[in-house]
XYZ file of C-alpha atoms in Angstrom:
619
model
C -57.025 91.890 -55.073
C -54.889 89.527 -56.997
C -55.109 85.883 -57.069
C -53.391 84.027 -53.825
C -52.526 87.039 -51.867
C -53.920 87.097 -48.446
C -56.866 89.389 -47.522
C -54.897 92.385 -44.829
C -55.830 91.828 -41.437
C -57.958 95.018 -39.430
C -55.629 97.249 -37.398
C -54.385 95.677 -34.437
C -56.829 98.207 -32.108
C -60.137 96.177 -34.571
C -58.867 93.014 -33.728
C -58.655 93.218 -30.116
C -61.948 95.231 -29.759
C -63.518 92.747 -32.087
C -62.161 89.744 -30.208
C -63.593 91.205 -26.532
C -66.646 91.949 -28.466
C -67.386 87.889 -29.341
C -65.760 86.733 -26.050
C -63.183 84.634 -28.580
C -59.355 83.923 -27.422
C -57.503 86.656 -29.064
C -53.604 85.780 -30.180
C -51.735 88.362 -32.256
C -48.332 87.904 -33.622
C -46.288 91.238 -33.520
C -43.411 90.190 -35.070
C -39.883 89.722 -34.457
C -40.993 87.243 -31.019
C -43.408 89.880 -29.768
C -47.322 88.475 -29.004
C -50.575 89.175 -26.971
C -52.250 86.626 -26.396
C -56.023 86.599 -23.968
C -57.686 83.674 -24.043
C -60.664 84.841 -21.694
C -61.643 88.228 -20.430
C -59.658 88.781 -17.203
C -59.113 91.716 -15.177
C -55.321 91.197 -15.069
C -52.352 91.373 -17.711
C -48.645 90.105 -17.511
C -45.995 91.883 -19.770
C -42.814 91.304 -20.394
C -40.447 93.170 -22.736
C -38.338 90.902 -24.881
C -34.497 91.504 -25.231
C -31.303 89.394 -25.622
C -31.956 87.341 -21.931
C -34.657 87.250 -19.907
C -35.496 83.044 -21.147
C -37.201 82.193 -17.713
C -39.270 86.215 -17.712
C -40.361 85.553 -21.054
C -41.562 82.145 -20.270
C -43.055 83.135 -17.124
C -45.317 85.986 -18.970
C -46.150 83.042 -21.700
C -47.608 81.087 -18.919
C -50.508 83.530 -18.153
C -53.648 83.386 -19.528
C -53.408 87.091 -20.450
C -49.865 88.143 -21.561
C -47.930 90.771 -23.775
C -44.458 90.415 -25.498
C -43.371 93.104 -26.276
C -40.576 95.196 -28.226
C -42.254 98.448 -28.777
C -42.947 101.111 -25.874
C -45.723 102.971 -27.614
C -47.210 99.983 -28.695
C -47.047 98.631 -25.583
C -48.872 101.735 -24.020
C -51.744 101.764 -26.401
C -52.586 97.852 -25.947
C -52.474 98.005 -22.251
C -54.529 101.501 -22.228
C -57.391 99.224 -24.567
C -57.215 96.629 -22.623
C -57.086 97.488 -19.544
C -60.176 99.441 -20.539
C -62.354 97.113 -21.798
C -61.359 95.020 -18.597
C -61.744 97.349 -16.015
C -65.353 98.271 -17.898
C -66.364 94.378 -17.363
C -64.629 93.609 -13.766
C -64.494 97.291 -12.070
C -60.750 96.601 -11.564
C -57.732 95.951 -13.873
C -53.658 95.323 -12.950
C -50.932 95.019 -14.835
C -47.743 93.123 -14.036
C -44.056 93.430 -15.325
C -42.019 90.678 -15.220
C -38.241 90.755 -16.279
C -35.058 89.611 -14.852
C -31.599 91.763 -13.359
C -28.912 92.114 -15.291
C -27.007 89.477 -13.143
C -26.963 87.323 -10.292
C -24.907 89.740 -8.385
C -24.926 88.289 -4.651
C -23.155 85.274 -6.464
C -20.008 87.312 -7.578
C -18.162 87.351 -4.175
C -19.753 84.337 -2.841
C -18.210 80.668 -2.443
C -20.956 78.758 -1.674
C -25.010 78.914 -2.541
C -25.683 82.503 -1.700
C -29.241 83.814 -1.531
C -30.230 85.298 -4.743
C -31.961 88.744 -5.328
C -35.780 89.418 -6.461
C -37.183 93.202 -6.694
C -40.577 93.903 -6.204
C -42.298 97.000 -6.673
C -46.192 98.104 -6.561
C -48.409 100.753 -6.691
C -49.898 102.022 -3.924
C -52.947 101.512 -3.859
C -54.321 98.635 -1.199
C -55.397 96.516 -3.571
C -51.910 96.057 -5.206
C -49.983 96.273 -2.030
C -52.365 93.177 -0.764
C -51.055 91.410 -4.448
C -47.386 92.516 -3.329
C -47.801 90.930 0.285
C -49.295 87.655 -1.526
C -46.855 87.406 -4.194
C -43.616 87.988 -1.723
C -45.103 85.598 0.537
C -45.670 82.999 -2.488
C -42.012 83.286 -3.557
C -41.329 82.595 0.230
C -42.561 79.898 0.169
C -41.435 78.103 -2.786
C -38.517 75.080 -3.034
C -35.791 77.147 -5.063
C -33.433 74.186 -4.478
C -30.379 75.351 -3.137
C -30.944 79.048 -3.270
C -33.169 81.344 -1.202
C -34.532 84.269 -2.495
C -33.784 87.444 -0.876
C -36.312 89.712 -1.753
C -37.009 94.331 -1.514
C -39.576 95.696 -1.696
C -40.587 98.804 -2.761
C -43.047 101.440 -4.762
C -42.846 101.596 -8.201
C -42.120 105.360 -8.026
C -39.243 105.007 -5.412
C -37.733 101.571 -6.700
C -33.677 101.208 -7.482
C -32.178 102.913 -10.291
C -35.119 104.098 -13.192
C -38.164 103.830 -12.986
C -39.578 100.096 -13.493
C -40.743 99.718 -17.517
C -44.241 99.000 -16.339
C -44.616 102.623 -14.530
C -43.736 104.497 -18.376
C -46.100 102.602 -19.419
C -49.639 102.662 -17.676
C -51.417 104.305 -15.014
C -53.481 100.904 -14.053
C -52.482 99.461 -10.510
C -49.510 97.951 -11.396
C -46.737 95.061 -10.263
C -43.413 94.966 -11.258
C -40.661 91.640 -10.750
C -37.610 91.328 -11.965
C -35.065 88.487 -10.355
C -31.474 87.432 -10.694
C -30.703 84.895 -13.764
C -29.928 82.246 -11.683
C -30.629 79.338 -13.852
C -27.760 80.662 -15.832
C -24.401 79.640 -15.124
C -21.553 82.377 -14.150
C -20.387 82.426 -18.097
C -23.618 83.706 -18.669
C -24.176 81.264 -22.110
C -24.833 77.609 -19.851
C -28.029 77.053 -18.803
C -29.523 74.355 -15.535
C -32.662 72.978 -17.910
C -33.969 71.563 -14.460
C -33.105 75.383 -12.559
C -34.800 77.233 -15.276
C -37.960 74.948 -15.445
C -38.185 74.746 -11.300
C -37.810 78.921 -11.216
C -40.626 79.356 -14.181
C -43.055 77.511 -12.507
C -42.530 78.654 -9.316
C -42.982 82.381 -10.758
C -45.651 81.335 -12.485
C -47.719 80.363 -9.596
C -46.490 83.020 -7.487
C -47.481 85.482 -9.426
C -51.126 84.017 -9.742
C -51.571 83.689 -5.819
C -50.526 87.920 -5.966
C -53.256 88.186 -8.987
C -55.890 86.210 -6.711
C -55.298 88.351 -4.286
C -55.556 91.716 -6.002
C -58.761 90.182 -7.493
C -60.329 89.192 -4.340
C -59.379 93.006 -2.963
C -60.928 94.384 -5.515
C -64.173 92.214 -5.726
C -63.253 91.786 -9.370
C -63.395 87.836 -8.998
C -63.824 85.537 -6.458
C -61.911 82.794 -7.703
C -62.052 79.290 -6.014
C -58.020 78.843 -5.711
C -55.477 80.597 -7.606
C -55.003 77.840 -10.234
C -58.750 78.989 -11.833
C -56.904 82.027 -12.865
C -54.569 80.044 -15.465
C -54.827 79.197 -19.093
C -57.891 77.497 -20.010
C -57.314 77.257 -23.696
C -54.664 74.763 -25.404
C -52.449 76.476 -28.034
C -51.869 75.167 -31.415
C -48.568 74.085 -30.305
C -49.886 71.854 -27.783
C -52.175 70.346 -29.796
C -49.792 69.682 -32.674
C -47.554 67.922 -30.130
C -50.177 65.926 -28.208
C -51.074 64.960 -31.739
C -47.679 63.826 -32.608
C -46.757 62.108 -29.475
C -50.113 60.284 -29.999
C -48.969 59.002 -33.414
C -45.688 57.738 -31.911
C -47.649 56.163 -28.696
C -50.172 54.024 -31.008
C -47.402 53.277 -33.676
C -46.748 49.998 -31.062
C -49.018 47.822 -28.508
C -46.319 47.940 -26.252
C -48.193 45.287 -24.255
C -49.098 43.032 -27.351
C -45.357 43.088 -28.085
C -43.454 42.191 -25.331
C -46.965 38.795 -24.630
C -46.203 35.587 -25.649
C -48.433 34.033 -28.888
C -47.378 30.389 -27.478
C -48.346 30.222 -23.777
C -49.975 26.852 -24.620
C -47.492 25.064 -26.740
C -45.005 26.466 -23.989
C -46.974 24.855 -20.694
C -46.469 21.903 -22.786
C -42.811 21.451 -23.124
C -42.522 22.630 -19.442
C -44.355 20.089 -18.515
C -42.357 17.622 -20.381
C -39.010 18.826 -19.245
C -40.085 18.017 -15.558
C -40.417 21.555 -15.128
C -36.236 22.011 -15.696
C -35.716 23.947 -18.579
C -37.379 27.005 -18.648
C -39.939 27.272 -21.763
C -38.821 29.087 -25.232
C -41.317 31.938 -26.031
C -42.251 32.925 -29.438
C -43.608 37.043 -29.788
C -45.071 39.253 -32.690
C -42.854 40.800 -35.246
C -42.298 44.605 -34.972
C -44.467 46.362 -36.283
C -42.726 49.511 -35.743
C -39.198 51.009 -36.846
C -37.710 51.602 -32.858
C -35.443 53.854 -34.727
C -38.058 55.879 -36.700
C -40.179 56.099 -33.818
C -37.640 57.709 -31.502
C -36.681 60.000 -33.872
C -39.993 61.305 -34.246
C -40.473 61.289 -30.424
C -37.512 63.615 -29.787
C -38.417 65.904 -32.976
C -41.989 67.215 -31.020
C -41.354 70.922 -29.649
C -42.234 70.784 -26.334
C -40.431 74.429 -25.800
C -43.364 76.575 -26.825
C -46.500 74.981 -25.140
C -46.537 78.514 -23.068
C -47.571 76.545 -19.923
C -44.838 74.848 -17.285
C -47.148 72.373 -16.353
C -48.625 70.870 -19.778
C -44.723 70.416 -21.107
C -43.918 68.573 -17.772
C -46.297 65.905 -18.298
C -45.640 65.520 -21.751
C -41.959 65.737 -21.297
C -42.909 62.895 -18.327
C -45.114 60.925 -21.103
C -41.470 61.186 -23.735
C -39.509 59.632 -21.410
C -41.435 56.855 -20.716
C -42.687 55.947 -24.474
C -38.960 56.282 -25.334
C -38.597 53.467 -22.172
C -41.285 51.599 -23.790
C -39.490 51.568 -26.993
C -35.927 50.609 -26.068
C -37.840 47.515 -24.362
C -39.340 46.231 -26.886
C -36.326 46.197 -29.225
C -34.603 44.531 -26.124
C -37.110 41.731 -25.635
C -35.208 38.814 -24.908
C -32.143 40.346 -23.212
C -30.916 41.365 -20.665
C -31.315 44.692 -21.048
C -35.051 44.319 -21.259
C -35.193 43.747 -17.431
C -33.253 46.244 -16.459
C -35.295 48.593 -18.771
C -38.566 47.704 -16.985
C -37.044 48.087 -13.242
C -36.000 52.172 -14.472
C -39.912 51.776 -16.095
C -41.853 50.132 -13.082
C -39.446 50.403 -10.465
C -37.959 48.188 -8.141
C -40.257 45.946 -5.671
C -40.134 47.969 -2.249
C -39.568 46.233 1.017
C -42.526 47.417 2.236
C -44.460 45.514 -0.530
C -43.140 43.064 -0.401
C -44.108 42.631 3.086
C -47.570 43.621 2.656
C -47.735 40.544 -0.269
C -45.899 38.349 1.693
C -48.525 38.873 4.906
C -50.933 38.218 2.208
C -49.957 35.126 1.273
C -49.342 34.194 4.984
C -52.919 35.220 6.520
C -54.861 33.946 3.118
C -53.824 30.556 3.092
C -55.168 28.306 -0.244
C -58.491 26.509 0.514
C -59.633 23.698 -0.935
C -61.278 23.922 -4.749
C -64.712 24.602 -3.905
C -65.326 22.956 -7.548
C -67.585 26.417 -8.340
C -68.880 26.780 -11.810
C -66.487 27.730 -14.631
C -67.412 29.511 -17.788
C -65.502 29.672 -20.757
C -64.967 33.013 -23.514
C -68.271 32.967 -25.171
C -70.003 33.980 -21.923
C -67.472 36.307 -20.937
C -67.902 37.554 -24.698
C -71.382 37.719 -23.790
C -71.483 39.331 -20.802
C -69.115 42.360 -22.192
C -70.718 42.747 -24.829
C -73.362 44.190 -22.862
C -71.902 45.767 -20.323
C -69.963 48.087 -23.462
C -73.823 48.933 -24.738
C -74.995 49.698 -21.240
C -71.892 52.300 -21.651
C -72.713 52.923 -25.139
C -76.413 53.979 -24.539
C -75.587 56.376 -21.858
C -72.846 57.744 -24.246
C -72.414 56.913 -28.016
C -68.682 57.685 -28.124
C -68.317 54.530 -25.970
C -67.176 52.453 -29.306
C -65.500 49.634 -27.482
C -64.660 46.473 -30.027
C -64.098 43.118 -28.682
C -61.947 40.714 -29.725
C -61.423 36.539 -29.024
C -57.682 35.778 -29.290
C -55.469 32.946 -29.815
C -52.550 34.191 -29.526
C -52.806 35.017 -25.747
C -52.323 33.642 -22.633
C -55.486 32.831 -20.739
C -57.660 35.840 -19.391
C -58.896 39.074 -20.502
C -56.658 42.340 -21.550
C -57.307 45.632 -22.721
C -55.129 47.960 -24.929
C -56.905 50.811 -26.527
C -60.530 50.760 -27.339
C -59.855 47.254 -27.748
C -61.187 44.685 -25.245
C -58.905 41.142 -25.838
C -60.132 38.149 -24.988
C -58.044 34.893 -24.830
C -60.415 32.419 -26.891
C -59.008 29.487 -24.077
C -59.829 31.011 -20.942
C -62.121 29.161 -18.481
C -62.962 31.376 -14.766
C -65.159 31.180 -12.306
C -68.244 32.119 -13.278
C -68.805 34.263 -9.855
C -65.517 36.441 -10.642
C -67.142 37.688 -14.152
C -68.590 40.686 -13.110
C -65.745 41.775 -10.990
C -63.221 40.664 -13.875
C -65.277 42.733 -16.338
C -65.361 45.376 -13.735
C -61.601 45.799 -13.848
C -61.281 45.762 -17.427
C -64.588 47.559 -19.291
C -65.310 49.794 -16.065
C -61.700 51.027 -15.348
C -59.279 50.384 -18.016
C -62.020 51.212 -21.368
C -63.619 54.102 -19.230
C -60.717 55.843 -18.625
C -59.934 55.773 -22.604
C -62.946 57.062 -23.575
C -63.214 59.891 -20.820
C -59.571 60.703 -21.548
C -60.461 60.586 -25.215
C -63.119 63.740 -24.661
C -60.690 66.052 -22.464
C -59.421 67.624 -26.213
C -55.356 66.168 -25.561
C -55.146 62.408 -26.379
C -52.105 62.099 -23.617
C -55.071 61.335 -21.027
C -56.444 58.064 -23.048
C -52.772 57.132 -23.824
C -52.194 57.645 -20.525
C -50.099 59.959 -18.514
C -46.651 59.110 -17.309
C -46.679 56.239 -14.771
C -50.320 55.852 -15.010
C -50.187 52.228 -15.003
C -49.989 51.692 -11.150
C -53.017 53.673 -10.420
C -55.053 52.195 -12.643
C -54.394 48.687 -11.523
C -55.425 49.921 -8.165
C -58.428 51.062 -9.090
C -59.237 48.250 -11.405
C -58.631 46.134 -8.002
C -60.820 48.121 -5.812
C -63.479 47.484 -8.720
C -63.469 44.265 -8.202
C -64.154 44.444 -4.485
C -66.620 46.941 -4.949
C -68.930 44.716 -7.059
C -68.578 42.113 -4.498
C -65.663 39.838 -6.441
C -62.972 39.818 -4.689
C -61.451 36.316 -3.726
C -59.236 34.899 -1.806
C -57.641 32.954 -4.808
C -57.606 36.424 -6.345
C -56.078 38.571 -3.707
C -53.045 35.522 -2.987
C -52.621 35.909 -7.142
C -52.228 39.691 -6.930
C -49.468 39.000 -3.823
C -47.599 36.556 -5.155
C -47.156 38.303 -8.317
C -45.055 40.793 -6.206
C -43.554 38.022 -4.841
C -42.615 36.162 -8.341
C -41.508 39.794 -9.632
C -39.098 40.636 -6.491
C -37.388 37.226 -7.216
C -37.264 37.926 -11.030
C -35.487 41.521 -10.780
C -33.049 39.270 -7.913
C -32.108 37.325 -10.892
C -34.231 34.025 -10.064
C -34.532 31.900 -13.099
C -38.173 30.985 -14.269
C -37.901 27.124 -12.561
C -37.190 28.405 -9.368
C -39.989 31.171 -9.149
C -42.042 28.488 -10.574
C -41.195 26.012 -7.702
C -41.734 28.831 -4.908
C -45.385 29.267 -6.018
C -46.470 25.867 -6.064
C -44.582 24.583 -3.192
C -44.266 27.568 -0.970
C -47.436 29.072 -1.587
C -49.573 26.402 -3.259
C -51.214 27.501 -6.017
C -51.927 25.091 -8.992
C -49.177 23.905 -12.178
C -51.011 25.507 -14.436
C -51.723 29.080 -12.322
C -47.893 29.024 -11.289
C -47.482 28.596 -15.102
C -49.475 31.512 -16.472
C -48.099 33.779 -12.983
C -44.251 32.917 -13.917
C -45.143 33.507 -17.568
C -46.211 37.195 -16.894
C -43.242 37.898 -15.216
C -40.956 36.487 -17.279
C -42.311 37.702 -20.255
C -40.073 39.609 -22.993
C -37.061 39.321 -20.784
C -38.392 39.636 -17.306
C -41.214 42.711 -17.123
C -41.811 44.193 -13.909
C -44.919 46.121 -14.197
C -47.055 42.749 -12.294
C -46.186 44.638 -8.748
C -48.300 47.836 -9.408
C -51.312 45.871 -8.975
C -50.898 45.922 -5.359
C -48.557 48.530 -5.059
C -51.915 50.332 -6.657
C -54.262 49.211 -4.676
C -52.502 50.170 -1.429
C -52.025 53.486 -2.908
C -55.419 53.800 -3.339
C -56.800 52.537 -0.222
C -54.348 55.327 1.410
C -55.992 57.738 -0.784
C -59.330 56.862 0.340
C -58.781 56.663 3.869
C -56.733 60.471 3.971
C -60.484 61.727 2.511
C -59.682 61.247 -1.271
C -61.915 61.750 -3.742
C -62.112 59.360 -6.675
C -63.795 61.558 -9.601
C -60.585 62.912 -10.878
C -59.214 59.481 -11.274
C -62.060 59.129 -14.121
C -61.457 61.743 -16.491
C -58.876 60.114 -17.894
C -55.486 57.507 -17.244
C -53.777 59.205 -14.740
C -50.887 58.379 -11.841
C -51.051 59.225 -8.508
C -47.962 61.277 -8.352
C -50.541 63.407 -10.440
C -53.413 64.280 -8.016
C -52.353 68.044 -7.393
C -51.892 68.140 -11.369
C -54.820 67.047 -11.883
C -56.722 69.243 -9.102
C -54.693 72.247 -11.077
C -56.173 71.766 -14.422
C -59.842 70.833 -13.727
C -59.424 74.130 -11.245
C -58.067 75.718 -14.633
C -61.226 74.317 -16.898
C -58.396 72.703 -18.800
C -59.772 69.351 -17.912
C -63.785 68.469 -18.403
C -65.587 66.372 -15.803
C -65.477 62.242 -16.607
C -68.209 62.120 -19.080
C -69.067 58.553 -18.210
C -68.422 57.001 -14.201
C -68.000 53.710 -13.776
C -71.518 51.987 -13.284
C -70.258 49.419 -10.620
C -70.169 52.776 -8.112
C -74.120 51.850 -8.174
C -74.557 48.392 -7.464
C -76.021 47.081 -4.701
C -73.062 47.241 -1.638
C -71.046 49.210 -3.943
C -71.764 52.200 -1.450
C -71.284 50.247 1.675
C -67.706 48.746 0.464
C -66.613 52.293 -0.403
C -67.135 53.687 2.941
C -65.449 50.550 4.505
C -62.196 51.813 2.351
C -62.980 55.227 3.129
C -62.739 54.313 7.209
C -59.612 52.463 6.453
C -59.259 48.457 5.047
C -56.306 46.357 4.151
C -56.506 44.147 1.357
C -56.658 41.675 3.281
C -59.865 42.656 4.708
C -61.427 43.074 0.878
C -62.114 39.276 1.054
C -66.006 38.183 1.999
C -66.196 41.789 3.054
């Protein structure tokens, strides 16, 4: 063999054999677009044969766990015959399913207005199949098609419309074959509806595994918990190279860090000396990254091969918002930066406002009990070995601390990276429920993120923010820390950011907290500060919109394991369900050790029978 040229690969028949034969995931370019891909054994295969359309079929087939592309009949037929061999050896039962798409939407032609649009289905006739047909039809039933309905026939594969279907030429095996009108495509035929053709794949996609689950569970084959479990459970290279680079883009900026003030106390100051009339000057961090450079590389990831609908929705989720992040950071001190956080965070809701509002009115502000304060050193402390209690139950819990004096008072965390504000002073009774929030929530979640294999759930998945402040707040009741100081801070901060995003200036939010609702100069200070931050940042009402979230979750029967494998939102509960059902996701290697304390328990089941936050307090 001569130097540098490639050793020839076995016969495609040696690879495949040699692949079921180690159990490893078997992906075989061959050529020109066409690919099988397995990445388990699995007594099912989906097939679609590429041509010049057929975008939303092919994608479909991609989806699957076990798929063929494929240009070539007779190579078709002898991969199927092996293995659907080899798989009907191992599970006693093997199907193969055809997916492909009509020529054209024909019941639009005459129409004037949102006709129904056509599906064929076809089966073999076997029960087994017929039982997938009735589960699939019903499936597609069932889904939101937006606009259209489907209107589906049925028939058998040997008395179908027109030829034969492809997939009868080319196996014997119990067999499915779907083909649907083009509908994402507009009547030139060349337009496409991006949000048509991603709503129709992954309704096919799921579909067509609720008619595989139910062949399987005819057959005895498998007896799979849900549908989802019959999904990929492997991440392609492509969807590793783009978690990667969305990754570098995501820790190319502290978003957080950059939009903070480095002169809260020089700023107090000059408040203070103006009276409180002229709102304070802020100073920030340079840039440390190229807004420009960075968005470029954000839009240059690929997120049109990842072969799976639902891993390039959250990451096409996660693009949107670092590109958010971005443009409000090179806003900061603008306008524009407020108006950039309401599209990020939202807008405050009547109804929480209300529920901080009631807050505020039903916790009234006692008088300073004059309790014990402690100062960074013992907070220092006190983290420190909370992170090695962490640490020795897993190693790859590498938190770092650090004392700052750049940042307002308190504690933050941003990464693996626990931040400190070297002038804090706090009660010394809130420590453990402060530490709580921030070590046994917010560095958790990293680190169990960090082991799922895709770096998006440390980062943090689109919107994640809100659900982790309310679980960071539920932590604190748990352990037993939450005040009534602290639960009036986390309401008026909804308060303070409603007023912001009504175009309040800082003096006047400044005067409703201490005269209204009577919290301290220097709290109202700090509070305002937060909110007023980079331009005016909204993100200080998910604290309690979080927290009512997850009380709500708790007291429908939630669960909260899945909310510790990694930063996650709310909105993406059934996601998250899908992929652990998939094996895609890995139980949280760590849970948070407050679950165990003493009352921990007997708080949890108070949520779980239904509290309000007001009720959190001496509870």
């Amino acid at each position: 063999m001569s130097a540098g040229k490639k050793p020839a690969e076995p016969p495609l028949e040696e690879r495949i054999a040699g692949a079921f034969e180690s159990g490893e995931t078997l992906r075989c370019d061959l050529g020109r677009g066409a690919r099988l891909h397995i990445d388990r054994a699995l007594p099912f295969i989906v097939i679609h044969r590429l041509g010049k359309t057929g975008d939303v079929a092919r994608a479909v087939a991609a989806a699957s766990a076990s798929y063929l592309l494929f240009r070539n009949k007779r190579q078709a037929r002898d991969i199927i015959a092996q293995v659907g061999a080899a798989m009907s050896g191992k599970f006693g039962a093997f199907i193969v399913i055809e997916i492909g798409e009509l020529e054209k939407d024909a019941l639009a032609e005459d129409a004037d207005y949102l006709p129904p649009f056509e599906i064929e289905l076809a089966a073999s006739e076997d029960d087994a199949t017929r039982a997938a047909l009735g589960a699939l039809a019903a499936a597609i039933q069932a889904t939101d098609a937006k606009f259209r309905l489907p209107r589906i026939s049925q028939s058998s594969l040997t008395t179908g419309k027109g030829d034969r279907p492809m997939v009868a030429q080319l196996t014997d095996y119990p067999a499915l074959h779907i083909a649907f009108a083009p509908i994402y495509r507009a009547p030139d035929g060349d337009t496409i509806y991006p949000d048509l053709r991603e709503r129709m794949t992954a309704n096919m996609v799921d579909s067509i595994l609720q008619g595989i689950a139910a062949f399987v569970r005819e057959t005895g084959a498998l007896k799979p918990a849900t549908h989802r479990a019959l999904g990929r459970k492997v991440f392609i290279d492509t969807v590793v190279r783009a978690d990667r680079a969305m990754d570098e883009v995501a820790q190319s900026f502290d978003f957080l860090l950059s939009v903070t003030p480095i002169n809260a106390g020089p700023a107090y100051e000059q408040f203070v000396d103006s009276g409180h009339k002229r709102a304070p000057r802020f100073l920030y961090r340079p840039l440390t990254a190229s807004i420009d450079r960075q968005k470029r590389a954000l839009y240059a990831i690929d997120l049109d091969l990842f072969e799976d609908p639902v891993l390039s929705g959250l990451y096409e989720e996660k693009r949107q918002e670092l590109d958010l992040q971005l443009s409000m950071i090179a806003a900061r001190e603008t306008p524009r930066f407020r108006e950039l956080g309401r599209a990020l965070y939202g807008s405050v809701e009547p109804s929480l406002l209300a529920a901080a509002e009631a807050i505020l009115d039903q916790c009234r502000p006692g008088r300073k009990a004059g309790a014990a304060q402690v100062g960074s050193s013992v907070v220092k402390k006190r983290a420190e070995a909370m992170i090695a209690d962490y640490a020795g139950e897993d190693s790859g819990f590498d938190a770092r601390i650090e004392l700052r004096d750049d940042l307002p008072s308190g504690l933050m965390v941003t990464g693996r990276r626990l931040l400190i504000s070297r002038g804090m002073a706090m009660p010394k009774g809130r420590v453990e429920a402060l530490l709580s929030h921030e070590v046994g929530v917010h560095l958790l979640t990293y680190f169990n993120g960090s082991a799922q294999g895709l770096r998006l759930f440390r980062s943090g998945l689109a919107g994640y923010e809100g659900l982790q402040e309310g679980l960071a707040v539920l932590a604190e009741y748990l352990v037993g820390g939450m005040t009534p100081a602290r639960l009036r801070l986390i309401a008026a901060r909804v308060v303070a950011c409603s007023m912001m995003l009504e175009g309040a200036p800082f003096q006047a939010v400044f005067n409703a907290m201490t005269r209204e609702h009577g919290f301290s100069e220097h709290t109202a200070f700090t509070l305002t500060l937060r909110i007023y931050r980079g331009g005016g940042f909204a993100k200080d009402a998910v604290y309690l919109r979080g927290l009512l979230e997850i009380l709500a979750h708790l007291e429908g029967g939630g669960k909260l394991d899945p909310f510790w494998m990694g930063k996650v939102a709310a909105s993406h509960f059934p996601v998250i369900e899908e992929l652990g059902s998939r094996g895609l996701l890995k139980p949280p290697r760590i849970v948070p050790r407050f679950l165990s304390r003493k009352g921990a328990s007997e708080r949890l089941e108070k949520a779980r029978a239904g509290l309000a936050p007001i009720d959190m307090v001496n509870t």
